[in-house]
Coordinates of C-alpha atoms in Angstrom, one line a residue:
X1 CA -47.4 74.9 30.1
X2 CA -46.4 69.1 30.4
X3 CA -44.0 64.0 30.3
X4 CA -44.6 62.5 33.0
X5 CA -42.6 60.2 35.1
X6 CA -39.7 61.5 37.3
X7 CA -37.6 58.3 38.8
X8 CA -38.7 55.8 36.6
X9 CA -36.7 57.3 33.1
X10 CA -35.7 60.7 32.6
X11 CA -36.1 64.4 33.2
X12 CA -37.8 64.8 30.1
X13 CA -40.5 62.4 31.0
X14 CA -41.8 64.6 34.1
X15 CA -41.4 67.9 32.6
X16 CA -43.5 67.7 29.6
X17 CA -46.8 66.3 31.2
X18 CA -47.2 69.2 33.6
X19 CA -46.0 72.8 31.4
X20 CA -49.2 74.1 30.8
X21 CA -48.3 77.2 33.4
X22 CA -45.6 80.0 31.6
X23 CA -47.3 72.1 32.4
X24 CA -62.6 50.1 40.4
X25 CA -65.9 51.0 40.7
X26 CA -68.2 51.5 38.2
X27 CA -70.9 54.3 38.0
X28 CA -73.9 55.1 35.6
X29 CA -75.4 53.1 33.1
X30 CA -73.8 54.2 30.1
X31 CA -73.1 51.5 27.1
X32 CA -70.0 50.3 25.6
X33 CA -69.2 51.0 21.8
X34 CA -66.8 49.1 19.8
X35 CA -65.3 51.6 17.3
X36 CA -63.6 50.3 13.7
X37 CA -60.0 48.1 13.7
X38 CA -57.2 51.0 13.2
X39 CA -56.1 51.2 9.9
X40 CA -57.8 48.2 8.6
X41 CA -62.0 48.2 8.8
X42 CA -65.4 49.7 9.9
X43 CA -66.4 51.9 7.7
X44 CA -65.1 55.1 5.3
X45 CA -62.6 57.7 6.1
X46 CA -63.6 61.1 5.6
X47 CA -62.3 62.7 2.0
X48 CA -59.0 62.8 1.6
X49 CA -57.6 66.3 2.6
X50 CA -56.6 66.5 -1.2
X51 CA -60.1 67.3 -1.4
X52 CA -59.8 70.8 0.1
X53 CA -56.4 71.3 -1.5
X54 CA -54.5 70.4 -4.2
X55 CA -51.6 71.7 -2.6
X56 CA -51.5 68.8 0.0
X57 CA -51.6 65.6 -2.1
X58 CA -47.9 65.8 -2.6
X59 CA -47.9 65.8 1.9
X60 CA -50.4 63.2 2.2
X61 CA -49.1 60.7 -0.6
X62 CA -45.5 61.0 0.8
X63 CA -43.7 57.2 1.7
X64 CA -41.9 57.7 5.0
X65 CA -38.2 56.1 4.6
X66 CA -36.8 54.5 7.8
X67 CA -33.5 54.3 9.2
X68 CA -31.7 53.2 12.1
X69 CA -32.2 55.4 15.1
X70 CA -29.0 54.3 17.2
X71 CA -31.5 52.6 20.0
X72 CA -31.9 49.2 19.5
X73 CA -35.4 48.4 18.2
X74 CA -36.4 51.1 17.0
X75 CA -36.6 53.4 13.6
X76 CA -36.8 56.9 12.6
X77 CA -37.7 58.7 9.7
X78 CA -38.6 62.3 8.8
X79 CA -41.7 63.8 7.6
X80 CA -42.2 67.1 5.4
X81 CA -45.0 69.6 6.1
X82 CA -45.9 72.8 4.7
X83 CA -44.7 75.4 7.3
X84 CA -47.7 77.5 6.4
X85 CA -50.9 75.4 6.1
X86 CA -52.4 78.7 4.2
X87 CA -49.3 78.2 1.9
X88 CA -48.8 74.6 1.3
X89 CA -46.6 74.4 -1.8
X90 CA -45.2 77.5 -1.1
X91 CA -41.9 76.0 -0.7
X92 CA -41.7 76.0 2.8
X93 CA -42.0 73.4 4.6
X94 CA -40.9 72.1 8.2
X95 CA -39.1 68.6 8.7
X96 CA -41.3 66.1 11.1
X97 CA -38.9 63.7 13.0
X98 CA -41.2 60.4 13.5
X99 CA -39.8 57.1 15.2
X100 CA -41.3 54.0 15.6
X101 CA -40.7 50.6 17.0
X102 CA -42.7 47.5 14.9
X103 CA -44.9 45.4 16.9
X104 CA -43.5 42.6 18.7
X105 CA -46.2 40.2 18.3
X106 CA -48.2 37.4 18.7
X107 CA -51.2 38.5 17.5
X108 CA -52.9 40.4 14.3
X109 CA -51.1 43.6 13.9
X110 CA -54.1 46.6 14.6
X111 CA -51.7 49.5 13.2
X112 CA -50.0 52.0 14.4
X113 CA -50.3 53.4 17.9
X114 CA -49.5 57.1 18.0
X115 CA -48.6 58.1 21.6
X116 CA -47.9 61.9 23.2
X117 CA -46.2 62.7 26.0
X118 CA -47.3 66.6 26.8
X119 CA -45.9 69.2 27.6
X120 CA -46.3 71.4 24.7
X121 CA -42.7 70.9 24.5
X122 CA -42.1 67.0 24.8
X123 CA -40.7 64.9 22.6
X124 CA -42.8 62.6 21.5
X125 CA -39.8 60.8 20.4
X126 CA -37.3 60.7 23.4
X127 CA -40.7 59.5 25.4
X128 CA -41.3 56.7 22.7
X129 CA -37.6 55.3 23.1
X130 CA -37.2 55.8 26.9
X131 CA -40.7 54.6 27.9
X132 CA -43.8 54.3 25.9
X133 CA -41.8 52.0 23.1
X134 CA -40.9 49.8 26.1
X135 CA -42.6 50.0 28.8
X136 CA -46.2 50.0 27.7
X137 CA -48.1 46.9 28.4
X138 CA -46.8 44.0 26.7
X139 CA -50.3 43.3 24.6
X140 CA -50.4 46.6 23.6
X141 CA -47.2 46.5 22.0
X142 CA -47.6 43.1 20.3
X143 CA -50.1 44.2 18.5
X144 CA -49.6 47.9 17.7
X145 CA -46.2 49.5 16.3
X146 CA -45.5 51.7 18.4
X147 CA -45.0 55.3 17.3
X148 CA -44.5 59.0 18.0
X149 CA -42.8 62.2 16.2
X150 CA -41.6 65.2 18.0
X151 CA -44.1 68.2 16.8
X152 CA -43.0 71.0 15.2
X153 CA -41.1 73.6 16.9
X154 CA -40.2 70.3 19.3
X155 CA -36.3 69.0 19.5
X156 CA -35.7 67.1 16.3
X157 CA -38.4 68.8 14.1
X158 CA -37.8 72.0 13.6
X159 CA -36.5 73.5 17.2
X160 CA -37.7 76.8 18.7
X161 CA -34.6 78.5 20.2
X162 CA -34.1 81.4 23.0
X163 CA -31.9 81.3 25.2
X164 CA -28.4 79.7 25.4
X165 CA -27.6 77.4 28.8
X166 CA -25.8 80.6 30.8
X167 CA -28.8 82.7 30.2
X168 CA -31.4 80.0 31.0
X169 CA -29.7 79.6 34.2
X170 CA -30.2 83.0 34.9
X171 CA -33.9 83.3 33.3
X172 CA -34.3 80.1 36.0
X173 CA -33.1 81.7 38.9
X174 CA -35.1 85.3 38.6
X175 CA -37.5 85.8 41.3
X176 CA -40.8 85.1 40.4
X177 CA -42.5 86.1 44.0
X178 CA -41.4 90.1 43.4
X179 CA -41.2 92.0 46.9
X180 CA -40.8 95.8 45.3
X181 CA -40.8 97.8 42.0
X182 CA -37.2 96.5 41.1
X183 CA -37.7 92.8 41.3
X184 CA -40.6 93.4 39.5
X185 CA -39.3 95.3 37.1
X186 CA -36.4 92.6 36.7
X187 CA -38.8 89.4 36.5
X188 CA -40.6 91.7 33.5
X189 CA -37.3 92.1 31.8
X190 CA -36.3 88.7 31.9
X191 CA -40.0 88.0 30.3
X192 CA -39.0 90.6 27.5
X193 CA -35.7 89.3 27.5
X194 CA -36.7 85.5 27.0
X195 CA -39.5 86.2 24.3
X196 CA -36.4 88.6 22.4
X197 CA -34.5 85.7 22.3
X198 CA -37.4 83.4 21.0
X199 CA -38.3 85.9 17.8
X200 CA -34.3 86.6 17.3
X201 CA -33.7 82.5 16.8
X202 CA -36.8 80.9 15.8
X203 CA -38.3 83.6 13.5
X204 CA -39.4 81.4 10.9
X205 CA -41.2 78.8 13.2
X206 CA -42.4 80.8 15.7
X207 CA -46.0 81.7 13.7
X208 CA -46.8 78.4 12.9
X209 CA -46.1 75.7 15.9
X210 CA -49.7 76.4 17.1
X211 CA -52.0 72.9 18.7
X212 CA -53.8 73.0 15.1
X213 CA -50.7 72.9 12.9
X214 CA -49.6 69.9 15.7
X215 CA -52.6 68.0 14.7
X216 CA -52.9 69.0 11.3
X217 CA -49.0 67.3 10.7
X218 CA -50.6 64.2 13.2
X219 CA -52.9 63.8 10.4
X220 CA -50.4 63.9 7.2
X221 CA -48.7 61.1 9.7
X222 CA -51.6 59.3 10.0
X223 CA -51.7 58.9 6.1
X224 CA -47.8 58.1 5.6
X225 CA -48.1 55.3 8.2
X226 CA -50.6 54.1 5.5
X227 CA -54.0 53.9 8.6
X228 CA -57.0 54.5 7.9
X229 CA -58.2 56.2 11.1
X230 CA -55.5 57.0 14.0
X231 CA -55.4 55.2 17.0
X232 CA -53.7 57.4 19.6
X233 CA -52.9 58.1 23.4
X234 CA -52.3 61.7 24.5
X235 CA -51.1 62.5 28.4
X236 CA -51.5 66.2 29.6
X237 CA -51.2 68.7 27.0
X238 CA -51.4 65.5 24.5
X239 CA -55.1 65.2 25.0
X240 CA -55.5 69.0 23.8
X241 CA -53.4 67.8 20.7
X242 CA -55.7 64.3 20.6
X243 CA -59.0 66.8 20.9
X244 CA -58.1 69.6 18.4
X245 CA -57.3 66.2 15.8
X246 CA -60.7 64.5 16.5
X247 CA -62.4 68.1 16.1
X248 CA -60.7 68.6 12.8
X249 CA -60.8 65.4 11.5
X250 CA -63.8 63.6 13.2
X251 CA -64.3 61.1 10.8
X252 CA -60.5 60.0 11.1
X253 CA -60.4 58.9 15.0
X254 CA -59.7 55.5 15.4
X255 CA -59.4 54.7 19.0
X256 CA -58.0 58.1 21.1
X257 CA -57.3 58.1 24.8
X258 CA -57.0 61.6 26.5
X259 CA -55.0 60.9 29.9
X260 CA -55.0 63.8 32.2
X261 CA -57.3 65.5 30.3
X262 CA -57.1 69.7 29.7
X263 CA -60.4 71.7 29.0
X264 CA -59.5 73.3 25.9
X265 CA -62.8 75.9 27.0
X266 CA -61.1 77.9 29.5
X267 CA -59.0 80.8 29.0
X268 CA -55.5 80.9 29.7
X269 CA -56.1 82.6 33.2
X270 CA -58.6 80.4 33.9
X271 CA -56.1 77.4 32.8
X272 CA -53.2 78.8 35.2
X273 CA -55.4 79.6 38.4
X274 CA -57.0 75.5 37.6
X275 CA -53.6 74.7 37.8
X276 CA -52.4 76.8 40.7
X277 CA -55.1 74.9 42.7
X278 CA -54.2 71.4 41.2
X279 CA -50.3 71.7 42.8
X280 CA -52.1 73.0 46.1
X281 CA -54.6 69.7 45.9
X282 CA -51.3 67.7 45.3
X283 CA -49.4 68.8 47.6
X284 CA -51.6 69.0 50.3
X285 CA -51.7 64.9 49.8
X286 CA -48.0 65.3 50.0
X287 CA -47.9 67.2 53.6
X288 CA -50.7 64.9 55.0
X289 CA -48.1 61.5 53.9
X290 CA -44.9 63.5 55.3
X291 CA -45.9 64.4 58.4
X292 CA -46.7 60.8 58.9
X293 CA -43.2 59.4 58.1
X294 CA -40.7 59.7 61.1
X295 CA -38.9 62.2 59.9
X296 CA -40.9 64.6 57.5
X297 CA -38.4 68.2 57.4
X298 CA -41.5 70.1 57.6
X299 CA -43.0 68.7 60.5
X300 CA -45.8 67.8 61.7
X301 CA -49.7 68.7 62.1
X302 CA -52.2 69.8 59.4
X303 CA -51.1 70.7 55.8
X304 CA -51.8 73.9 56.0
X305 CA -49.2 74.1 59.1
X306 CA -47.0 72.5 56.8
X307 CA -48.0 74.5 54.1
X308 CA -46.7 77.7 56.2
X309 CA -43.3 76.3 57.4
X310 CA -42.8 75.3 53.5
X311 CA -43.6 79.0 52.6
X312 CA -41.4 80.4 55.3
X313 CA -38.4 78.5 53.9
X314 CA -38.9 79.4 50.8
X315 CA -38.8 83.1 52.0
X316 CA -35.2 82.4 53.8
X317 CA -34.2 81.1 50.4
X318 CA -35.6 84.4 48.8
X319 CA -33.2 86.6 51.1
X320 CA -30.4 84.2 51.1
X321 CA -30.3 81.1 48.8
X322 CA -28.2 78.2 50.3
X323 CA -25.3 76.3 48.1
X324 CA -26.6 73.6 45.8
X325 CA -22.5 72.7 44.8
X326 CA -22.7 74.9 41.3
X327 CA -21.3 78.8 42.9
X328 CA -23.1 80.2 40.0
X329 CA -26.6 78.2 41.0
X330 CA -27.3 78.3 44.6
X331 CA -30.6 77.0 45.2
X332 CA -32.9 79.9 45.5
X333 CA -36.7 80.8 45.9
X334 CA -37.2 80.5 42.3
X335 CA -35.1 77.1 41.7
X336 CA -36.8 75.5 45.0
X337 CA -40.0 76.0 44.3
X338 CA -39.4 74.5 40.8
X339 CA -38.1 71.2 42.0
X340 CA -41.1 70.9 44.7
X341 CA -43.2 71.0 41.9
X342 CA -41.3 68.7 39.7
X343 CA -41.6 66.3 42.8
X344 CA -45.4 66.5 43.4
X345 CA -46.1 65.3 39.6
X346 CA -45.8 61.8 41.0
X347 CA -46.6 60.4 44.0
X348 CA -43.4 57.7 43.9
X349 CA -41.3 61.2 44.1
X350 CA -42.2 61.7 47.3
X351 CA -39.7 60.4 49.4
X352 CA -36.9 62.1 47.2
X353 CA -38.8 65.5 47.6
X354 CA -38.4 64.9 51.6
X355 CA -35.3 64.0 51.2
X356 CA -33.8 67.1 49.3
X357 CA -36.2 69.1 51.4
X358 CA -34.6 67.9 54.5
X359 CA -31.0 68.5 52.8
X360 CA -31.7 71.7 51.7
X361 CA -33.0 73.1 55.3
X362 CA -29.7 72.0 56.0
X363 CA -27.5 74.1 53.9
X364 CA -27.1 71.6 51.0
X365 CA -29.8 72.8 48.1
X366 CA -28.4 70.1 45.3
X367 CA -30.8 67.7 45.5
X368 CA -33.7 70.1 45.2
X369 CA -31.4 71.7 42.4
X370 CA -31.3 68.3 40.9
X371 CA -35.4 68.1 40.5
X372 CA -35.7 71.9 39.2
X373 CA -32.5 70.6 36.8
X374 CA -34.9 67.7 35.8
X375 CA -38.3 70.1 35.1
X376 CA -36.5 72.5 33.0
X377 CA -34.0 69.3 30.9
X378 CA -31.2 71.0 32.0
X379 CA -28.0 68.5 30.9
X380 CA -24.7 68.2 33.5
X381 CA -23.1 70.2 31.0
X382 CA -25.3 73.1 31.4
X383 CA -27.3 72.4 28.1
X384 CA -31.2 72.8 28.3
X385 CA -33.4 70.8 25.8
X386 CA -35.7 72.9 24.1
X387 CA -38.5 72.0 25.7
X388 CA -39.0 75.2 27.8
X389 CA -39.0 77.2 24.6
X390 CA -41.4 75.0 22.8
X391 CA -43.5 75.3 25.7
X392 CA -43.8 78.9 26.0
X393 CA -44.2 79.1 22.1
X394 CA -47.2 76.9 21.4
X395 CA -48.6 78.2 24.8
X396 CA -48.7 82.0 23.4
X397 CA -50.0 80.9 20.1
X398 CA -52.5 78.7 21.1
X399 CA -54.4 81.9 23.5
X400 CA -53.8 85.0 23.7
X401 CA -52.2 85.7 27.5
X402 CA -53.5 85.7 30.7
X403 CA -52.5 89.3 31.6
X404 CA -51.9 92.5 29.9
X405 CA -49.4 93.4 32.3
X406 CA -48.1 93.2 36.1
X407 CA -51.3 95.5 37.0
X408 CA -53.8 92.7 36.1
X409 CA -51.4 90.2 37.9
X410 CA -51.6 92.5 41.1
X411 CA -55.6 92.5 40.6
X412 CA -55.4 88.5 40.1
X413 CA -53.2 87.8 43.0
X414 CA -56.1 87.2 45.5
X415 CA -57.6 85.0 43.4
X416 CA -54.3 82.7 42.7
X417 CA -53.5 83.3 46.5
X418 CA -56.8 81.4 47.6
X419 CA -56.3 78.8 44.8
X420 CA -52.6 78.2 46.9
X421 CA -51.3 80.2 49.7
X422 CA -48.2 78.3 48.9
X423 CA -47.5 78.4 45.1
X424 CA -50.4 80.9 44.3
X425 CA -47.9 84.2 44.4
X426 CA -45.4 82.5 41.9
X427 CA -48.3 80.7 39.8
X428 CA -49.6 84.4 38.9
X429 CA -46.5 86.2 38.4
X430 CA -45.8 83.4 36.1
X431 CA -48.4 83.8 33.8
X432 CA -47.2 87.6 33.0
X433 CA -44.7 85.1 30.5
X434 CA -46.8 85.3 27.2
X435 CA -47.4 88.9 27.6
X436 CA -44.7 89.8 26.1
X437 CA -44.7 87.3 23.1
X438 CA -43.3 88.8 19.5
X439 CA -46.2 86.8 17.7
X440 CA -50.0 87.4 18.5
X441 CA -51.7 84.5 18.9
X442 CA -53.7 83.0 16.7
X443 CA -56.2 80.7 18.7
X444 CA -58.7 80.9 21.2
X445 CA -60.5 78.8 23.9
X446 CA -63.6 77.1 22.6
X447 CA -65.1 74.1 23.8
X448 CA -64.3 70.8 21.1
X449 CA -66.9 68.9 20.1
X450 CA -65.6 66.1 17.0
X451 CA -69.0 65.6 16.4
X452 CA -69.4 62.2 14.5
X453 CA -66.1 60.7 16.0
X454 CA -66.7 57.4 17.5
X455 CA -66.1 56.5 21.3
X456 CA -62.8 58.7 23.1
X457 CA -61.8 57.9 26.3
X458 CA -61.1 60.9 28.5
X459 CA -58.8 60.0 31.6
X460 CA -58.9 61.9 34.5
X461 CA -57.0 61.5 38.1
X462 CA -58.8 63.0 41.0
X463 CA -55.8 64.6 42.6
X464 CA -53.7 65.3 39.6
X465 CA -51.6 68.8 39.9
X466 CA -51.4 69.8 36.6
X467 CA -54.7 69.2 35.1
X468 CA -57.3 69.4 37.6
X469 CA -60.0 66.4 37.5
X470 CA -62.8 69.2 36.7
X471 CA -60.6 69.4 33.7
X472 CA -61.3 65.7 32.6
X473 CA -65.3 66.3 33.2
X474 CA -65.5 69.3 30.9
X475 CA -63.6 67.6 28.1
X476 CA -65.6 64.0 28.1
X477 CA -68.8 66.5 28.7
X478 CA -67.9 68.2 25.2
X479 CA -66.8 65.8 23.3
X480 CA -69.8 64.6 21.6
X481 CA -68.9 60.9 22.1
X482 CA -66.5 61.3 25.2
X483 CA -66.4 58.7 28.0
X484 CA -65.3 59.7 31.3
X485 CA -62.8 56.9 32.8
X486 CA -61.5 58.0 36.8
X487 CA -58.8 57.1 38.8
X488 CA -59.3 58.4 42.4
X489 CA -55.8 58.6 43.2
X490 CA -52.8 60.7 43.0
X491 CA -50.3 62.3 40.7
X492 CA -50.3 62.8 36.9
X493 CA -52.2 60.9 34.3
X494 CA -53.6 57.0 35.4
X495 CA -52.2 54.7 32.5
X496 CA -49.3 52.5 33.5
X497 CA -49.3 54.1 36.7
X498 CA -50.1 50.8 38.6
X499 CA -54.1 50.8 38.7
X500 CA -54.8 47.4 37.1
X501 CA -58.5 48.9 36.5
X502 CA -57.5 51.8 34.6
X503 CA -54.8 49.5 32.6
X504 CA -57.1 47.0 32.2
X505 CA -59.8 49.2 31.0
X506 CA -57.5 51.7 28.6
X507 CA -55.8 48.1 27.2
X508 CA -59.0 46.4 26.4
X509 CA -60.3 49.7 24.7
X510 CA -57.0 49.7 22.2
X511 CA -57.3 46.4 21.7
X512 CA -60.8 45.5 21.2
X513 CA -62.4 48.6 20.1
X514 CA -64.6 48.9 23.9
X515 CA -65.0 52.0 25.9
X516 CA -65.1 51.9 29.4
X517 CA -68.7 52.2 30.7
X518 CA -69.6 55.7 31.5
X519 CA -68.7 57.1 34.6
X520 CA -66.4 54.0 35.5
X521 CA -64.3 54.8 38.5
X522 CA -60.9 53.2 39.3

């Protein structure tokens, strides 16, 4: 179900990197391959897409108009698409918010840099104001503008609504470890409920916010900013976006980097069981730093002692949730186990997860409140972002669902269990959500190839919890010209997360046109 940094800018930054769920050395002897200048040289573009319809010249010769966004620096515009890619011209089209922030300079301008933040779900545009606009590496930005859009069905473009903030607080709180036939039967409802909700308010969108409409729009983008080929970095679910546009438009790719790569080959069960193991690989690195701090609330010894005394908490907060300083939200099971999750997305969380761990064994559950609060964007005011709805939507379009129902969950738990005694329980019963779904999907896993796309750098983090390193493999493996890049480290995705090899490395790729030797290590 994935942006991805907690402390350093806001809730919507973690949340979106991870959602797939319903988030140096150098090795071999592999050669470097400078691919064309964005926008600007090395050879022809495939056809334009006017070629294969009439009915999308109008998209791909539209002038994008920009405006003030209200943050210094930057500027927004909007984007039409056709709503129906079966239908273009039909009339119905969807509105593409896009932002952008010029480059800065010194230097020859290479084009635009189109940047991701995951999720499904994130916007691409709250990421591209609070971080990526500002906070990528200063050469990058000189000579790039930077720019993102939210994708359909995402925030500013076209929202996907469900539930209002009173129901997502209860939807939030339902227990997703079910004990007997009633709290299953209530976590199914709530399911049903949520995916009601979806069809009752987002009708009209809900069919066609699938990954290849995502890329398909990334590509009438790529033509409005007037480039040539797209230069682009995807995290999490963004290199699934960054994949499906090289398959579909091979000849297009500029320079792409994939960070925290997804394997868009497995299944959705396979997908959420990957997963389930990632948060048991990350946390495991958590319980083996906490135990050596002087005061880690779950004690000491080996993690999977510290593993246990997490569980057995979390089954006192199952029978009798502690106050979190909101009477209508104590922190629960369900809300607890969300905000240890949110924490283990990035290792410089850590000491805020023992910290609202330690409070919350205490009696006082806000500050693990706080980091569930921060996963799902929910505002002070009780307002949720519409990221969990996105999420869920592209999710049970892009696959059809992991289970058929809470008897295949029951025949799965073993499997989700030994993937993590600590999270496997809720992992499964959380992948009953696109069950349920009032639109059938309409894609599939298959491996992507983008045969004939010059060199893509695929990203993967050894101990990342939300896409599993294996994950990373299988996409550079398919990818006909993927490049492996690896940071052995933890937490999720590798650029600008203070390796000055993978920096260097992804930095001189975007700016010079060379891939990272094969198998290069970090």
């Amino acid at each position: 179900m994935d942006t991805s940094r907690l402390l350093r800018t806001t809730g919507t930054v973690i949340a979106a990197a991870g959602l797939l769920l319903s988030g140096c050395t150098s090795g071999g002897s592999g050669s470097t391959a400078a691919s064309a200048t964005p926008g600007t040289s090395g050879g022809s573009a495939s056809p334009s897409p006017s070629a294969e319809s009439a009915a999308l010249r109008p998209y791909y010769e539209q002038k994008l108009t920009w405006r003030d966004c209200g943050v210094a620096g930057f500027q927004c515009s909007t984007m039409r698409a056709p709503l129906d890619y079966a239908k273009p011209g039909s009339g119905q089209d969807v509105d593409i918010a896009v932002a952008r922030r010029a480059a800065t300079g010194p230097g020859k301008r290479l084009g635009s840099l189109v940047v991701n933040p995951g999720g499904p779900g994130g916007s691409g545009i709250g990421y591209l104001q609070a971080y990526a606009g500002i906070g990528y590496p200063a050469p990058v930005r000189a000579q790039y503008d930077m720019v993102s859009f939210d994708p359909r069905g995402v925030d500013r473009s076209d929202p996907v609504e469900c539930l209002d903030g009173p129901a997502m607080d209860t939807y939030t709180q339902v227990d997703q470890t079910p004990d007997d036939q009633a709290e299953r039967d209530r976590l199914v409802a709530a399911f049903k409920e949520f995916a009601a909700g979806c069809q009752a308010r987002s009708q009209r969108v809900l069919p066609h916010v699938s990954t290849v409409d995502a890329a398909r729009d990334m590509d009438l983008l790529r033509a409005a900013l007037g480039d040539r080929k797209l230069t682009y970095v995807g995290a999490s679910y963004g290199t699934l976006l960054g994949a499906t546009y090289a398959d579909l438009f091979p000849g297009r790719v500029g320079r792409l980097v994939l960070d925290g790569a997804m394997d868009p080959s497995r299944s959705s069960l396979d997908l959420n069981r990957d997963q389930t193991a990632g948060f048991e690989t990350a946390f495991t690195s958590f319980a083996k730093d906490c135990v050596r701090q002087p005061e880690c609330p779950l004690g000491g010894g080996s993690p999977e002692a510290v593993g246990e005394r997490l569980k057995e908490f979390f089954v006192k907060l199952d029978a009798q949730p502690v106050p979190s300083g909101d009477p209508a939200r104590p922190l629960g099971e369900s809300l607890a186990t969300t905000g240890v999750i949110a924490a283990l997305y990035d290792k410089g969380a850590w000491p805020q997860l023992r910290e609202a761990l330690g409070a919350a064994m205490n009696g006082d559950g806000a500050s693990l409140l706080a980091l569930a609060d921060s996963y799902y964007e929910r505002e002070p005011d009780g307002k949720y972002a519409n990221l969990m709805f996105a999420n869920a939507a592209v999710n049970c379009l892009d696959q059809p669902p992991a289970f058929s129902g809470p008897a295949a969950v029951d025949s799965a738990l073993p499997s989700f269990q030994k993937a993590s005694p600590v999270f496997g329980t809720g992992f499964a019963w959380a992948s009953l959500n696109c069950t349920y779904w009032p639109v059938k999907a309409t894609g599939t896993a298959k491996a992507l190839t983008a045969k004939g796309a010059p060199p893509i750098v695929v990203v993967g983090t050894t101990r990342d919890p939300a896409t599993p390193y294996k994950w990373a493999q299988a996409l550079a493996g398919q990818l006909d010209s993927g490049t492996l890049l690896t940071y052995d480290g933890d937490g999720h995705t590798a650029y600008g997360q203070g390796s000055d090899c993978i920096d260097t490395s992804i930095n001189r790729y975007l700016l010079e046109g060379r891939a990272p030797e094969a198998g290069k290590k970090c």
